[in-house]
GROMACS .gro file of C-alpha atoms in nm:
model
  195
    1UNK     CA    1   2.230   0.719   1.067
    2UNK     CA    2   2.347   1.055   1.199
    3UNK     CA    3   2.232   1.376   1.306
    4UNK     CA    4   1.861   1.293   1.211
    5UNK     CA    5   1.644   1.190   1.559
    6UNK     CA    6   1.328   1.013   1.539
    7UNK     CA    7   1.144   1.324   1.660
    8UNK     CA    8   1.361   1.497   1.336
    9UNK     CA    9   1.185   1.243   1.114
   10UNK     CA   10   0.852   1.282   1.284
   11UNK     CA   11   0.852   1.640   1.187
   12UNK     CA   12   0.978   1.586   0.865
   13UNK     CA   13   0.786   1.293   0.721
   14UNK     CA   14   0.505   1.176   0.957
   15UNK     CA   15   0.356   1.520   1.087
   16UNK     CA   16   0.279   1.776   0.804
   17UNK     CA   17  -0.064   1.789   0.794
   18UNK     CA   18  -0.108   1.476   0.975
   19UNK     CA   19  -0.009   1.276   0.646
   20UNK     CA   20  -0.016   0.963   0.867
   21UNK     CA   21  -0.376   0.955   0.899
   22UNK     CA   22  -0.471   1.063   0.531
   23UNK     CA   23  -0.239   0.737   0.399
   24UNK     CA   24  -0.407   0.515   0.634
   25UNK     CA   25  -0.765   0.616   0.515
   26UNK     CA   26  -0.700   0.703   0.179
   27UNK     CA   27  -0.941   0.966   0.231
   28UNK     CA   28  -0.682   1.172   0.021
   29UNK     CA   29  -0.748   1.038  -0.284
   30UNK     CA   30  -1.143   1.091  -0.231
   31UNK     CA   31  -1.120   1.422  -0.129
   32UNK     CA   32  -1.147   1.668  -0.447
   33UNK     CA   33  -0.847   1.654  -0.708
   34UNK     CA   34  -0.642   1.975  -0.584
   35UNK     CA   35  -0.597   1.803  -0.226
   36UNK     CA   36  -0.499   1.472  -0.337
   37UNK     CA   37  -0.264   1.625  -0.594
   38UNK     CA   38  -0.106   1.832  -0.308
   39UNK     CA   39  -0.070   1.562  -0.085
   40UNK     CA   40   0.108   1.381  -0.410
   41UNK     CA   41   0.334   1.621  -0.456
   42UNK     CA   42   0.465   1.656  -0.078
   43UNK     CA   43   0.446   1.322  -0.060
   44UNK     CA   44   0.698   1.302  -0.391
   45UNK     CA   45   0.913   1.560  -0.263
   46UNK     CA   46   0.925   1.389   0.048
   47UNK     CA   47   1.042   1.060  -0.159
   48UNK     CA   48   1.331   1.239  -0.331
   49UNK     CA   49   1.486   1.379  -0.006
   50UNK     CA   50   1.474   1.093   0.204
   51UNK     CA   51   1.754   0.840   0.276
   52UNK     CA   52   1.772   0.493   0.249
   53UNK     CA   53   1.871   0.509   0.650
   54UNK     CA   54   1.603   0.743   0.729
   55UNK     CA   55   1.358   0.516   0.526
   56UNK     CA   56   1.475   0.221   0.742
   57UNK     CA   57   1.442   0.399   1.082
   58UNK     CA   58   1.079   0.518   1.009
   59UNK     CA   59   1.009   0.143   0.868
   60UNK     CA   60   1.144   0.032   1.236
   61UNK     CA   61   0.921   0.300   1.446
   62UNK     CA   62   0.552   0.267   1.482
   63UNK     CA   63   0.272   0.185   1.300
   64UNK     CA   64   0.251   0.559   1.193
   65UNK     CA   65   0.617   0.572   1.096
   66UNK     CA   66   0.601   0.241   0.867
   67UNK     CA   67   0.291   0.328   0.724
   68UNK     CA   68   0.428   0.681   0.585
   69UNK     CA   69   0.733   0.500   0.474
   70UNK     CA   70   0.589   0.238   0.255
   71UNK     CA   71   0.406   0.493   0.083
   72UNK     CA   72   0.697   0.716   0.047
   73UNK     CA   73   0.914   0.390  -0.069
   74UNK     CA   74   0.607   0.362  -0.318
   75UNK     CA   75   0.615   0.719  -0.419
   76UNK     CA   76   1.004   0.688  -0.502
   77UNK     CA   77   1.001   0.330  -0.624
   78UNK     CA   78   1.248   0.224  -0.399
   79UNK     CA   79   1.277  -0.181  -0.531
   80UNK     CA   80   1.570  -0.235  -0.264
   81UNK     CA   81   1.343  -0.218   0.032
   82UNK     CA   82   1.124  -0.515  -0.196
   83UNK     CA   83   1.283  -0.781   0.039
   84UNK     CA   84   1.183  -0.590   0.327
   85UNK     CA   85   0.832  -0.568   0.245
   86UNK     CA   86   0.785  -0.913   0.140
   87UNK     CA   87   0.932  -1.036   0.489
   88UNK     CA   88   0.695  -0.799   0.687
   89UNK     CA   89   0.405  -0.976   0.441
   90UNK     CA   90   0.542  -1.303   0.480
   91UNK     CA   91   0.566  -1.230   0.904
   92UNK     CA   92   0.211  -1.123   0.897
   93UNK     CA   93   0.368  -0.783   1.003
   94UNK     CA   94   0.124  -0.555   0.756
   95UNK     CA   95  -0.133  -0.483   0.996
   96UNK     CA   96  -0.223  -0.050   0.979
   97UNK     CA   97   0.047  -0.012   0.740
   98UNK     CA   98  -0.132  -0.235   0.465
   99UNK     CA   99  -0.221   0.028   0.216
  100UNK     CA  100   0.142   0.163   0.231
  101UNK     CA  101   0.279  -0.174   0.141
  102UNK     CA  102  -0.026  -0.239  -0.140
  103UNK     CA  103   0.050   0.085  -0.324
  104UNK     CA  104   0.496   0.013  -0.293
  105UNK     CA  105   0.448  -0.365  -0.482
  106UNK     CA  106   0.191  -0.206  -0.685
  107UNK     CA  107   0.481   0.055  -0.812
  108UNK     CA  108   0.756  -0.199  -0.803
  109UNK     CA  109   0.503  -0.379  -0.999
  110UNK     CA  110   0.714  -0.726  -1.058
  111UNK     CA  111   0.605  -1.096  -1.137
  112UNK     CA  112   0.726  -1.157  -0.719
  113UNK     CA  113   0.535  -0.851  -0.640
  114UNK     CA  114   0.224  -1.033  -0.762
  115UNK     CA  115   0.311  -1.382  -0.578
  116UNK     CA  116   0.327  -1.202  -0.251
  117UNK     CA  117  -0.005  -1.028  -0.330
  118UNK     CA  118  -0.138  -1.377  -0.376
  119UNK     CA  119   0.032  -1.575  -0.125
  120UNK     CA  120  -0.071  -1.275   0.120
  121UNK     CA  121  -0.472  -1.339  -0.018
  122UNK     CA  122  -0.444  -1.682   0.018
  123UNK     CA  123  -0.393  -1.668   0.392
  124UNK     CA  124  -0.590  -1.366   0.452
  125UNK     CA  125  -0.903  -1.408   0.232
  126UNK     CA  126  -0.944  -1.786   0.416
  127UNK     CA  127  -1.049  -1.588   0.757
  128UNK     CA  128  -1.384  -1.429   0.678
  129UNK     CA  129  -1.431  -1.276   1.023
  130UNK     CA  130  -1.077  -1.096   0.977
  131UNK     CA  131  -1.125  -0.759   0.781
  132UNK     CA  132  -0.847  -0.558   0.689
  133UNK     CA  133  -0.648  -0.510   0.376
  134UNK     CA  134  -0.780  -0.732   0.186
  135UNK     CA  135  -0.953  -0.541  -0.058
  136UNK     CA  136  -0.629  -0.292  -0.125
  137UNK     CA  137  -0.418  -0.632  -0.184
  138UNK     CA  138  -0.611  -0.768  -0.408
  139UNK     CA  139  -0.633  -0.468  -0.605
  140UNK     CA  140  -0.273  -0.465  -0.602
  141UNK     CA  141  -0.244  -0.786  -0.719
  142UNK     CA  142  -0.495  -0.736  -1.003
  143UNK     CA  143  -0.310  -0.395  -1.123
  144UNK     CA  144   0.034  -0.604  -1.140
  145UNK     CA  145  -0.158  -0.847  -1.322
  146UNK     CA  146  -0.266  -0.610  -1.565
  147UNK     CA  147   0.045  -0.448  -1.619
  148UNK     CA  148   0.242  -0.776  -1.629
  149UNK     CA  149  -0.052  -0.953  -1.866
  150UNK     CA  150  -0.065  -1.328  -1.646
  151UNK     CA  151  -0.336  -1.445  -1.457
  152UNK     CA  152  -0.284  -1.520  -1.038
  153UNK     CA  153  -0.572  -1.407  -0.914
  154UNK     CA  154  -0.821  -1.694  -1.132
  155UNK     CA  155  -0.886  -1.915  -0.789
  156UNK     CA  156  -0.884  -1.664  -0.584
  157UNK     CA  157  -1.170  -1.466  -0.786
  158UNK     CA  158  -1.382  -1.814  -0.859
  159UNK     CA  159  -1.726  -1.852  -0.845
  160UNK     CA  160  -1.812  -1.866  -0.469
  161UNK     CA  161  -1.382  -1.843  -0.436
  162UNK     CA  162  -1.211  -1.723  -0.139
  163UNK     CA  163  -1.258  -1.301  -0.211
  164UNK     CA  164  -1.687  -1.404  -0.261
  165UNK     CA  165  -1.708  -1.608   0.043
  166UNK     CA  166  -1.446  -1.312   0.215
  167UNK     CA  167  -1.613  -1.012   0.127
  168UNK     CA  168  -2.000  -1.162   0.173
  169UNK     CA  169  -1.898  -1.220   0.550
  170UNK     CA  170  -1.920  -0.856   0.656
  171UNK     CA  171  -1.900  -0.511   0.569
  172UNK     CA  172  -1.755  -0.377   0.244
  173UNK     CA  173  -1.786  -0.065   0.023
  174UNK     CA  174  -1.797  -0.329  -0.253
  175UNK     CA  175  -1.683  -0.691  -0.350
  176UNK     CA  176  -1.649  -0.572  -0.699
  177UNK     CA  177  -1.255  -0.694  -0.738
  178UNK     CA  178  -1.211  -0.426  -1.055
  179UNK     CA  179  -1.325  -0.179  -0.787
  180UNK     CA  180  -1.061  -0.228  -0.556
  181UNK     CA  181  -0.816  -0.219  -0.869
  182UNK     CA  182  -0.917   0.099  -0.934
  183UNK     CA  183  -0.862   0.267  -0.587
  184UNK     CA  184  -0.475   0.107  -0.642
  185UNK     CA  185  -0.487   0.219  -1.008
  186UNK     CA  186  -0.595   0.571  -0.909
  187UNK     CA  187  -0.291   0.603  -0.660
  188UNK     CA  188  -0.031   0.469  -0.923
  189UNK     CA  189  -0.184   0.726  -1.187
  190UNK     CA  190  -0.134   0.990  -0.918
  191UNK     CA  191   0.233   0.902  -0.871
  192UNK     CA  192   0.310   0.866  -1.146
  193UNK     CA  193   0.178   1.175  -1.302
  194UNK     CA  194   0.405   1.337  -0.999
  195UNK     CA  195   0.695   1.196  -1.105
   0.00000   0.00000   0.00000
């Protein structure tokens, strides 16, 4: 890429407002309707002007970088960084920037979207004592499920399944699945209205 320096990008994508920190609480979607609808529509704006290079150098910064990229791949439905995303699941690479990648195979919302939700449950929900994006993945998962009408999540949601035995083993604000699904469904809905 030229002419555009990672302090360029900081400024232009990270910074306003301290976006960064909203995405990784999602405390802009709780926060009353005018404020998450003006985050939205920077945050859409933001999607249309950046480049597929500048998209790629903020995915290879810090956590901070990443995490406002995968939303802003989200907000633009960007399916050619899919691979990308998978392989960062796949590499247990998600860490902070969980919600970000949740919310861009939420939007790409395809059938491999949904096995890499899974797959990415699978490992996660079998540690109990790890807590972390769980609940935002799953809810992923069950809005591609919806949208897509088939069925991953059945195991995963059984009776005393991995997600019960998961979310009873510490703190939660709630081990209703359809909950979670929701919070996702709320930030496609908000997109999407943007778009």
């Amino acid at each position: 890429m030229t002419g555009t320096s990672s302090g360029d990008l900081f400024a232009l994508y990270r910074l306003p407002g301290n976006r960064y920190k909203k995405l990784l609480s999602g405390s802009f979607m709780r926060a009353d309707r005018d404020q998450a609808v003006q985050l939205g529509v920077s945050m859409i704006n933001g999607a249309r002007r950046v480049s597929a290079s500048e998209l790629e150098q903020l995915l290879q910064g810090d956590w901070r970088e990443a995490l406002t990229a995968c939303w802003l791949i989200g907000f633009a439905r960007k399916s050619e960084f899919r691979p990308e995303l998978h392989k960062r699941i796949a590499e247990g690479q998600v860490g902070r920037i969980g919600k970000g990648v949740a919310f861009a195979l939420a939007r790409f919302c395809g059938l491999s979207d949904a096995h890499v939700l899974k797959w990415y449950l699978e490992q996660a929900l079998s540690e109990p004592e790890k807590r972390g994006n769980q609940p935002w993945f799953l809810g992923a998962l069950l809005f591609v499920e919806g949208c897509l009408d088939v069925r991953l999540s059945q195991d995963l949601l059984a009776c005393d399944g991995l997600w019960d035995r998961w979310a009873a083993a510490g703190s939660l604000e709630s081990s209703d699945p359809s909950h979670w699904e929701r919070e996702v469904s709320d930030w496609i809905e908000l997109a999407e209205n943007l778009d």
